[in-house]
Structure formats: structure tokens, C-alpha cells
N, C-alpha and C. Protein backbone atom coordinates (compact mmCIF):
# COMPACT_ATOMS: atom_id res chain seq x y z
N MET A 1 1.27 -97.72 -3.79
CA MET A 1 2.14 -96.34 -3.64
C MET A 1 2.67 -96.23 -2.27
N LYS A 2 4.06 -95.57 -2.22
CA LYS A 2 4.66 -95.61 -0.94
C LYS A 2 4.19 -94.22 -0.52
N LYS A 3 4.45 -94.37 1.02
CA LYS A 3 3.89 -93.41 1.74
C LYS A 3 4.92 -92.23 1.48
N PHE A 4 3.83 -90.89 1.78
CA PHE A 4 4.45 -89.75 1.65
C PHE A 4 5.76 -89.22 2.51
N LYS A 5 6.81 -89.10 2.03
CA LYS A 5 8.06 -88.73 2.59
C LYS A 5 8.51 -87.45 2.16
N PHE A 6 8.68 -86.42 3.22
CA PHE A 6 9.21 -84.74 2.75
C PHE A 6 10.55 -85.16 2.90
N GLN A 7 11.14 -84.99 1.93
CA GLN A 7 13.01 -85.08 1.97
C GLN A 7 13.57 -83.96 3.03
N LEU A 8 12.60 -82.99 3.23
CA LEU A 8 13.18 -82.07 4.04
C LEU A 8 12.63 -81.83 5.53
N GLU A 9 12.10 -83.11 6.04
CA GLU A 9 11.48 -82.90 7.15
C GLU A 9 12.46 -82.54 8.12
N THR A 10 13.64 -82.97 8.17
CA THR A 10 14.51 -82.78 9.41
C THR A 10 14.89 -81.11 9.24
N LEU A 11 14.79 -80.72 8.47
CA LEU A 11 15.26 -79.05 7.95
C LEU A 11 13.99 -78.54 8.71
N LEU A 12 12.55 -78.90 8.45
CA LEU A 12 11.40 -78.37 9.05
C LEU A 12 11.45 -78.58 10.70
N ARG A 13 11.80 -79.61 11.12
CA ARG A 13 12.02 -79.75 12.39
C ARG A 13 12.86 -79.05 13.09
N VAL A 14 14.24 -78.86 12.59
CA VAL A 14 15.15 -77.77 13.19
C VAL A 14 14.73 -76.42 13.00
N THR A 15 14.23 -76.18 11.84
CA THR A 15 14.04 -74.73 11.83
C THR A 15 12.82 -74.43 12.94
N ARG A 16 11.74 -75.36 13.20
CA ARG A 16 10.44 -75.01 14.11
C ARG A 16 11.01 -75.12 15.46
N SER A 17 12.28 -75.78 15.77
CA SER A 17 12.98 -75.79 17.13
C SER A 17 13.82 -74.28 17.25
N LYS A 18 14.09 -73.92 16.10
CA LYS A 18 15.20 -72.63 16.04
C LYS A 18 14.03 -71.60 16.37
N LYS A 19 13.09 -71.40 15.42
CA LYS A 19 12.02 -70.55 15.97
C LYS A 19 11.59 -70.45 17.31
N GLU A 20 11.51 -71.77 18.03
CA GLU A 20 10.72 -71.66 19.27
C GLU A 20 12.18 -70.99 20.15
N ASP A 21 13.39 -71.41 19.88
CA ASP A 21 14.21 -70.72 20.59
C ASP A 21 13.94 -69.42 20.31
N ALA A 22 14.14 -68.84 19.35
CA ALA A 22 14.21 -67.31 19.00
C ALA A 22 12.95 -66.74 19.69
N GLU A 23 11.76 -67.49 19.74
CA GLU A 23 10.72 -66.83 20.56
C GLU A 23 11.09 -66.47 22.22
N VAL A 24 11.75 -67.72 22.42
CA VAL A 24 12.13 -67.65 24.29
C VAL A 24 13.05 -66.58 24.07
N ALA A 25 14.22 -66.24 23.30
CA ALA A 25 15.29 -65.36 23.18
C ALA A 25 14.46 -64.13 22.98
N PHE A 26 13.56 -63.84 22.52
CA PHE A 26 12.81 -62.48 22.33
C PHE A 26 12.05 -62.20 23.36
N ALA A 27 11.39 -63.11 24.05
CA ALA A 27 10.56 -63.00 25.17
C ALA A 27 11.50 -62.57 26.47
N GLU A 28 12.68 -63.02 26.48
CA GLU A 28 13.77 -62.81 27.23
C GLU A 28 14.11 -61.36 27.22
N ALA A 29 14.45 -61.19 25.96
CA ALA A 29 14.82 -59.41 25.91
C ALA A 29 13.76 -58.57 26.31
N SER A 30 12.55 -59.03 25.80
CA SER A 30 11.44 -57.89 26.02
C SER A 30 11.40 -57.67 27.66
N ARG A 31 11.58 -58.95 28.34
CA ARG A 31 11.55 -58.88 29.94
C ARG A 31 12.52 -58.26 30.52
N SER A 32 13.86 -58.35 29.75
CA SER A 32 14.74 -57.58 30.24
C SER A 32 14.75 -55.89 30.05
N LEU A 33 14.05 -55.67 28.94
CA LEU A 33 13.80 -54.25 28.57
C LEU A 33 12.74 -53.63 29.57
N GLU A 34 11.92 -54.40 29.80
CA GLU A 34 10.85 -53.76 31.02
C GLU A 34 11.44 -53.66 32.21
N GLU A 35 12.46 -54.62 32.62
CA GLU A 35 13.29 -54.39 34.03
C GLU A 35 13.85 -53.14 34.02
N LYS A 36 14.77 -53.11 32.89
CA LYS A 36 15.26 -51.63 32.43
C LYS A 36 14.71 -50.74 32.98
N ARG A 37 13.60 -50.67 32.16
CA ARG A 37 12.66 -49.45 32.24
C ARG A 37 12.08 -49.28 33.65
N ALA A 38 11.87 -50.22 34.40
CA ALA A 38 11.37 -49.95 35.68
C ALA A 38 12.34 -49.90 36.64
N VAL A 39 13.66 -49.74 36.19
CA VAL A 39 14.76 -49.14 37.26
C VAL A 39 14.93 -47.83 36.64
N MET A 40 14.35 -47.43 35.51
CA MET A 40 14.67 -45.97 35.14
C MET A 40 13.48 -45.20 36.06
N GLN A 41 12.41 -46.06 35.88
CA GLN A 41 10.96 -45.33 36.59
C GLN A 41 11.65 -44.99 38.06
N GLN A 42 12.11 -45.90 38.81
CA GLN A 42 12.66 -46.04 40.12
C GLN A 42 13.63 -44.79 40.18
N LEU A 43 14.64 -44.63 39.27
CA LEU A 43 15.43 -43.67 39.35
C LEU A 43 14.99 -42.12 39.26
N LEU A 44 13.91 -41.95 38.41
CA LEU A 44 13.35 -40.70 38.16
C LEU A 44 12.33 -40.27 39.23
N GLU A 45 11.68 -41.45 39.89
CA GLU A 45 10.60 -41.41 41.24
C GLU A 45 11.71 -40.84 42.18
N GLU A 46 13.11 -41.34 42.50
CA GLU A 46 13.90 -40.93 43.54
C GLU A 46 14.29 -39.54 43.55
N MET A 47 14.51 -38.93 41.99
CA MET A 47 15.10 -37.76 41.68
C MET A 47 13.90 -36.79 42.07
N GLN A 48 12.51 -37.20 41.60
CA GLN A 48 11.46 -36.46 42.24
C GLN A 48 11.14 -36.12 43.53
N ARG A 49 11.30 -37.23 44.27
CA ARG A 49 11.25 -36.88 45.85
C ARG A 49 12.19 -36.21 46.30
N GLY A 50 13.67 -36.28 45.80
CA GLY A 50 14.55 -35.41 46.21
C GLY A 50 14.43 -33.88 45.92
N GLN A 51 13.83 -33.61 44.77
CA GLN A 51 13.55 -32.33 44.16
C GLN A 51 12.40 -31.75 45.14
N ALA A 52 11.47 -32.57 45.53
CA ALA A 52 10.35 -32.23 46.14
C ALA A 52 10.74 -31.63 47.74
N GLU A 53 11.69 -32.67 48.23
CA GLU A 53 12.14 -32.33 49.53
C GLU A 53 12.97 -31.05 49.58
N PHE A 54 13.88 -30.79 48.62
CA PHE A 54 14.79 -29.61 48.39
C PHE A 54 13.87 -28.36 48.50
N GLU A 55 12.81 -28.56 47.68
CA GLU A 55 11.78 -27.51 47.68
C GLU A 55 11.09 -27.17 48.92
N ARG A 56 10.59 -28.08 49.52
CA ARG A 56 10.14 -27.96 50.87
C ARG A 56 10.94 -27.27 51.87
N ILE A 57 12.28 -27.46 51.93
CA ILE A 57 13.38 -27.26 52.69
C ILE A 57 13.61 -25.56 52.22
N THR A 58 13.60 -25.37 50.91
CA THR A 58 14.12 -23.83 50.49
C THR A 58 12.73 -23.16 50.75
N GLN A 59 11.66 -23.50 50.91
CA GLN A 59 10.35 -22.82 50.80
C GLN A 59 9.85 -22.56 52.26
N ALA A 60 10.30 -23.31 53.13
CA ALA A 60 9.73 -23.33 54.38
C ALA A 60 10.38 -21.95 55.06
N GLY A 61 11.20 -21.49 54.41
CA GLY A 61 11.96 -19.92 55.08
C GLY A 61 12.98 -20.38 56.08
N LYS A 62 13.52 -21.62 56.09
CA LYS A 62 14.52 -21.89 57.11
C LYS A 62 16.07 -21.63 56.40
N ARG A 63 16.83 -21.40 57.33
CA ARG A 63 18.13 -21.35 56.84
C ARG A 63 18.84 -22.58 56.35
N VAL A 64 19.17 -22.65 55.11
CA VAL A 64 20.00 -23.89 54.49
C VAL A 64 21.50 -23.65 54.39
N THR A 65 21.87 -24.52 55.01
CA THR A 65 23.68 -24.40 55.23
C THR A 65 24.20 -24.59 53.79
N VAL A 66 25.23 -24.49 53.78
CA VAL A 66 26.08 -24.44 52.31
C VAL A 66 26.26 -26.12 52.42
N GLY A 67 26.54 -26.73 53.61
CA GLY A 67 26.91 -28.34 53.61
C GLY A 67 25.73 -29.00 52.93
N LYS A 68 24.43 -28.47 53.53
CA LYS A 68 23.20 -29.25 52.84
C LYS A 68 22.99 -29.05 51.74
N LEU A 69 23.32 -27.71 51.02
CA LEU A 69 23.29 -27.30 49.73
C LEU A 69 24.11 -28.20 48.73
N MET A 70 25.32 -28.34 49.42
CA MET A 70 26.14 -29.37 48.66
C MET A 70 25.96 -30.79 48.80
N ASP A 71 25.21 -31.19 49.69
CA ASP A 71 24.66 -32.65 49.88
C ASP A 71 23.74 -32.69 48.69
N TYR A 72 22.79 -31.69 48.81
CA TYR A 72 21.55 -31.90 47.59
C TYR A 72 22.24 -31.76 46.27
N HIS A 73 23.17 -30.92 46.03
CA HIS A 73 23.70 -30.72 44.78
C HIS A 73 24.63 -32.25 44.22
N ASN A 74 25.27 -32.65 45.22
CA ASN A 74 25.96 -34.13 44.87
C ASN A 74 24.62 -35.18 44.69
N PHE A 75 23.88 -35.09 45.41
CA PHE A 75 22.65 -36.43 45.25
C PHE A 75 22.21 -35.90 43.74
N PHE A 76 21.82 -34.74 43.42
CA PHE A 76 21.26 -34.39 42.03
C PHE A 76 22.06 -34.86 40.90
N ASN A 77 23.46 -34.53 40.94
CA ASN A 77 24.40 -35.05 39.95
C ASN A 77 24.40 -36.49 40.02
N TRP A 78 24.60 -37.20 40.95
CA TRP A 78 24.70 -38.58 41.22
C TRP A 78 23.44 -39.11 40.59
N LYS A 79 22.29 -38.54 40.79
CA LYS A 79 20.98 -39.02 40.22
C LYS A 79 20.94 -38.79 38.86
N ARG A 80 21.44 -37.70 38.37
CA ARG A 80 21.50 -37.56 36.79
C ARG A 80 22.64 -38.43 35.92
N GLU A 81 23.51 -38.63 36.64
CA GLU A 81 24.39 -39.82 36.05
C GLU A 81 24.05 -40.93 36.06
N GLN A 82 23.00 -41.46 37.12
CA GLN A 82 22.60 -42.88 37.17
C GLN A 82 21.49 -42.87 36.19
N ILE A 83 20.78 -41.86 35.74
CA ILE A 83 19.77 -41.79 35.00
C ILE A 83 20.21 -41.83 33.41
N GLU A 84 21.37 -41.29 33.10
CA GLU A 84 22.06 -41.07 31.78
C GLU A 84 22.44 -42.66 31.69
N ILE A 85 23.06 -43.25 32.67
CA ILE A 85 23.70 -44.46 32.30
C ILE A 85 22.64 -45.64 32.20
N GLN A 86 21.29 -45.21 32.89
CA GLN A 86 20.34 -46.19 32.54
C GLN A 86 19.94 -46.18 31.50
N GLN A 87 19.79 -44.64 30.79
CA GLN A 87 19.02 -44.57 29.51
C GLN A 87 20.06 -45.23 28.34
N GLN A 88 21.24 -45.28 28.49
CA GLN A 88 22.22 -45.79 27.85
C GLN A 88 21.86 -47.52 27.89
N ILE A 89 21.63 -47.97 29.10
CA ILE A 89 21.25 -49.37 29.22
C ILE A 89 19.90 -49.63 28.26
N ILE A 90 19.03 -48.80 28.45
CA ILE A 90 17.96 -49.04 27.86
C ILE A 90 17.94 -49.11 26.29
N LEU A 91 18.83 -48.26 25.84
CA LEU A 91 18.98 -48.10 24.37
C LEU A 91 19.61 -49.31 23.90
N THR A 92 20.54 -49.74 24.57
CA THR A 92 21.02 -51.19 24.26
C THR A 92 20.23 -52.46 24.31
N ALA A 93 19.41 -52.42 25.36
CA ALA A 93 18.29 -53.26 25.53
C ALA A 93 17.36 -53.33 24.53
N LYS A 94 16.90 -52.01 23.96
CA LYS A 94 15.82 -51.89 23.00
C LYS A 94 16.81 -52.38 21.67
N ALA A 95 17.93 -52.11 21.49
CA ALA A 95 18.59 -52.59 20.43
C ALA A 95 18.65 -54.36 20.31
N GLU A 96 19.07 -54.65 21.33
CA GLU A 96 19.04 -56.04 21.40
C GLU A 96 17.75 -56.76 21.24
N ARG A 97 16.60 -56.09 21.59
CA ARG A 97 15.25 -56.70 21.52
C ARG A 97 14.63 -56.50 20.09
N GLN A 98 15.11 -55.63 19.48
CA GLN A 98 15.14 -55.47 17.97
C GLN A 98 15.82 -56.32 16.92
N LYS A 99 17.00 -56.81 17.66
CA LYS A 99 17.76 -57.79 16.74
C LYS A 99 17.04 -59.20 17.04
N LYS A 100 16.72 -59.49 18.21
CA LYS A 100 15.91 -60.76 18.45
C LYS A 100 14.77 -60.91 17.94
N LEU A 101 14.06 -59.67 17.72
CA LEU A 101 12.60 -59.79 17.00
C LEU A 101 12.95 -59.92 15.64
N LYS A 102 14.11 -59.24 14.87
CA LYS A 102 14.51 -59.31 13.61
C LYS A 102 14.77 -60.81 13.17
N GLU A 103 15.55 -61.66 14.16
CA GLU A 103 16.11 -62.91 13.99
C GLU A 103 14.54 -63.73 14.03
N LEU A 104 13.76 -63.56 14.75
CA LEU A 104 12.48 -64.37 14.79
C LEU A 104 11.66 -64.19 13.62
N LEU A 105 11.64 -63.03 13.18
CA LEU A 105 10.79 -62.81 11.87
C LEU A 105 11.59 -63.42 10.52
N ASP A 106 12.75 -63.50 10.61
CA ASP A 106 13.35 -64.07 9.67
C ASP A 106 13.08 -65.96 9.67
N LEU A 107 13.32 -66.13 10.91
CA LEU A 107 12.86 -67.42 11.11
C LEU A 107 11.58 -68.19 10.66
N MET A 108 10.67 -67.05 11.06
CA MET A 108 9.25 -67.40 10.70
C MET A 108 8.75 -67.27 9.31
N SER A 109 9.57 -66.33 8.50
CA SER A 109 9.65 -66.37 7.20
C SER A 109 10.08 -67.73 6.57
N TYR A 110 11.30 -68.03 6.99
CA TYR A 110 11.88 -69.33 6.52
C TYR A 110 10.96 -70.57 6.83
N LEU A 111 10.70 -70.79 7.85
CA LEU A 111 9.77 -71.83 8.51
C LEU A 111 8.49 -71.76 7.56
N LYS A 112 7.78 -70.63 7.06
CA LYS A 112 6.69 -70.54 6.28
C LYS A 112 6.88 -71.09 5.11
N SER A 113 7.94 -70.75 4.31
CA SER A 113 8.47 -71.15 3.06
C SER A 113 8.55 -72.71 2.85
N ILE A 114 9.31 -73.32 3.99
CA ILE A 114 9.54 -74.56 4.08
C ILE A 114 8.07 -75.48 4.15
N GLU A 115 7.41 -74.76 5.08
CA GLU A 115 6.04 -75.40 5.31
C GLU A 115 5.33 -75.35 4.22
N GLN A 116 5.26 -74.26 3.21
CA GLN A 116 4.65 -74.13 1.84
C GLN A 116 5.03 -75.04 1.04
N LEU A 117 6.54 -75.12 0.94
CA LEU A 117 7.05 -76.36 0.08
C LEU A 117 6.39 -77.77 0.58
N ARG A 118 6.32 -78.05 1.93
CA ARG A 118 5.90 -79.26 2.35
C ARG A 118 4.54 -79.58 1.82
N GLU A 119 3.76 -78.26 1.76
CA GLU A 119 2.09 -78.60 1.53
C GLU A 119 2.21 -78.66 -0.19
N LYS A 120 2.96 -78.18 -0.64
CA LYS A 120 3.00 -78.41 -2.03
C LYS A 120 3.40 -79.87 -2.54
N ARG A 121 4.64 -80.32 -2.24
CA ARG A 121 4.79 -81.62 -2.37
C ARG A 121 3.67 -82.82 -1.86
N LEU A 122 3.06 -82.54 -0.63
CA LEU A 122 2.15 -83.35 -0.21
C LEU A 122 0.75 -83.04 -1.28
N GLN A 123 0.54 -82.14 -1.76
CA GLN A 123 -0.53 -82.06 -2.76
C GLN A 123 -0.04 -82.65 -4.10
N GLU A 124 1.12 -82.57 -4.37
CA GLU A 124 1.41 -83.24 -5.61
C GLU A 124 1.71 -84.93 -5.23
N TYR A 125 1.87 -85.32 -4.30
CA TYR A 125 1.77 -86.81 -3.61
C TYR A 125 0.37 -87.22 -4.05
N LYS A 126 -0.68 -86.53 -3.31
CA LYS A 126 -1.83 -86.63 -3.38
C LYS A 126 -2.43 -86.93 -4.63
N ASP A 127 -2.20 -85.94 -5.91
CA ASP A 127 -2.34 -85.84 -7.07
C ASP A 127 -1.90 -87.07 -7.86
N ALA A 128 -0.44 -87.30 -7.69
CA ALA A 128 -0.13 -88.69 -8.36
C ALA A 128 -1.00 -90.04 -7.84
N ALA A 129 -1.28 -90.00 -6.28
CA ALA A 129 -1.78 -91.13 -5.85
C ALA A 129 -3.20 -91.28 -6.49
N LEU A 130 -3.72 -90.39 -6.63
CA LEU A 130 -5.28 -90.05 -7.49
C LEU A 130 -5.10 -90.52 -8.63
N HIS A 131 -4.04 -90.10 -9.47
CA HIS A 131 -3.90 -90.49 -10.79
C HIS A 131 -3.35 -91.97 -11.00
N GLU A 132 -2.79 -92.58 -10.33
CA GLU A 132 -2.21 -94.01 -9.98
C GLU A 132 -3.40 -94.70 -9.90
N GLU A 133 -4.49 -94.39 -8.67
CA GLU A 133 -5.82 -94.91 -8.51
C GLU A 133 -6.61 -94.91 -9.79
N GLN A 134 -6.57 -93.56 -10.30
CA GLN A 134 -7.63 -93.74 -11.52
C GLN A 134 -7.12 -94.79 -12.69
N LYS A 135 -5.98 -94.76 -12.73
CA LYS A 135 -5.14 -95.66 -13.81
C LYS A 135 -5.47 -97.33 -13.41
N MET A 136 -5.46 -97.49 -12.40
CA MET A 136 -5.89 -98.91 -11.79
C MET A 136 -7.51 -99.06 -12.05
N LEU A 137 -8.38 -98.27 -11.74
CA LEU A 137 -9.75 -98.08 -12.22
C LEU A 137 -9.98 -98.39 -13.41
N ASP A 138 -9.21 -97.50 -13.98
CA ASP A 138 -9.28 -97.52 -15.60
C ASP A 138 -9.42 -98.96 -16.34
N GLU A 139 -8.23 -99.41 -15.75
CA GLU A 139 -7.70 -100.83 -16.46
C GLU A 139 -8.74 -101.97 -15.78
N ILE A 140 -8.78 -101.99 -14.48
CA ILE A 140 -9.95 -103.02 -14.28
C ILE A 140 -11.29 -102.86 -14.93
N GLY A 141 -11.81 -101.53 -15.30
CA GLY A 141 -13.04 -101.48 -15.99
C GLY A 141 -12.57 -101.89 -17.39
N LEU A 142 -11.45 -101.70 -18.04
CA LEU A 142 -11.06 -102.28 -19.27
C LEU A 142 -11.18 -103.68 -19.47
N GLN A 143 -10.69 -104.50 -18.31
CA GLN A 143 -10.63 -105.64 -18.34
C GLN A 143 -12.06 -106.29 -17.83
N LEU A 144 -13.01 -105.64 -17.46
CA LEU A 144 -14.20 -106.13 -16.99
C LEU A 144 -15.07 -106.18 -18.35
N PHE A 145 -14.99 -104.78 -19.09
CA PHE A 145 -15.42 -104.89 -20.54
C PHE A 145 -15.27 -105.85 -21.40
N MET A 146 -13.93 -106.31 -21.47
CA MET A 146 -13.26 -107.12 -22.22
C MET A 146 -13.97 -108.56 -21.96
N ARG A 147 -13.91 -108.71 -20.76
CA ARG A 147 -14.47 -110.00 -20.40
C ARG A 147 -15.88 -110.25 -20.57
N ASN A 148 -16.67 -109.21 -20.27
CA ASN A 148 -18.27 -109.19 -20.70
C ASN A 148 -18.38 -109.09 -22.15
N GLY A 149 -17.59 -108.47 -23.05
CA GLY A 149 -17.45 -108.40 -24.41
C GLY A 149 -17.22 -109.72 -24.80
N LYS A 150 -16.35 -110.51 -24.28
CA LYS A 150 -15.94 -111.80 -25.01
C LYS A 150 -17.40 -112.73 -24.63
N ARG A 151 -17.76 -112.69 -23.39
CA ARG A 151 -18.94 -113.56 -23.09
C ARG A 151 -20.13 -113.08 -23.98
N ASP A 152 -20.67 -111.96 -24.02
CA ASP A 152 -21.49 -111.39 -24.95
C ASP A 152 -21.56 -112.26 -26.39
N ALA A 153 -20.18 -112.04 -26.99
CA ALA A 153 -19.80 -112.66 -28.19
C ALA A 153 -19.97 -114.40 -28.56
N VAL A 154 -20.13 -114.80 -27.26
CA VAL A 154 -20.13 -116.44 -27.46
C VAL A 154 -21.64 -116.81 -27.50
């Protein structure tokens, strides 16, 4: 009997390769999202430090000049803008990560169905080989029986 050959083996290999690429893309998107979150955390910490410094100056009882107030006002506005921009960047990165995850899950599902089909075909091949072997054994047994039967008759 011929050796087992799965006709979709090339498709299986290509799909496995695509799945590996999708895993890498998902990992990269996750890493990128974490980096963006770290930047956001840094911006928030800078804002808190600025607020703490402003609190310290205003509670010290010292006179605060209008120029100093304007500097802090501009700083806080600038930090708020940076934080809002970073929030949008994070939302975009989350959406990209979700997209990569969906692609990965779709490929995993597709790959699983191809692998199940391969297993089914392999089992069918094994069953056919077993059936073929059984037929040969039956024929050999019948020939031996016939030879023994003719010998016994003589």
C-alpha cells in the first residue's frame, strides 16, 4: 500500500507559518501597548509632581507672582494635552492589539480544522491499510486451508 500523503500538507504548513507570524504580530502589538501605557504613567507622574510642587509653593505662604502662576497654568495645560493625546494613542494601540488577537484566533481555528481533517484522513488511511492487510491474511489462510484440505484428501 502507498505511503500516507495528505493532499493539503502545503496548506497546513503555510497556515502554521501564518499562525506563527500572527503570534509575533500579536506579541509586538502587546509590547507596543505596554510601552504606550508606560509613557502615560510617566506623564501622570510628571503631572502629580507639578501639582505637588504647586501645592508646596502656595501653602508655604510665600508670595506667588503672576508670571509663576502663568508658568504653572501653561505647564498643567500642556501636560493635560499630552495626557489626552496619549490616551488616544493607547486606544489606537488597544484596537490594533484586538485586531491582531482576532487574526491570531481566526488562524488558530482554521489551523485546528485543517489538523483535524489531517487526523481524520490519517485514520482513514490506517483503517484502509488494516483492511487490506486483513484481506491478505484471509487469502493466505484460505490458500493454506485449501492446500491442507487437498493433502488430507489424498
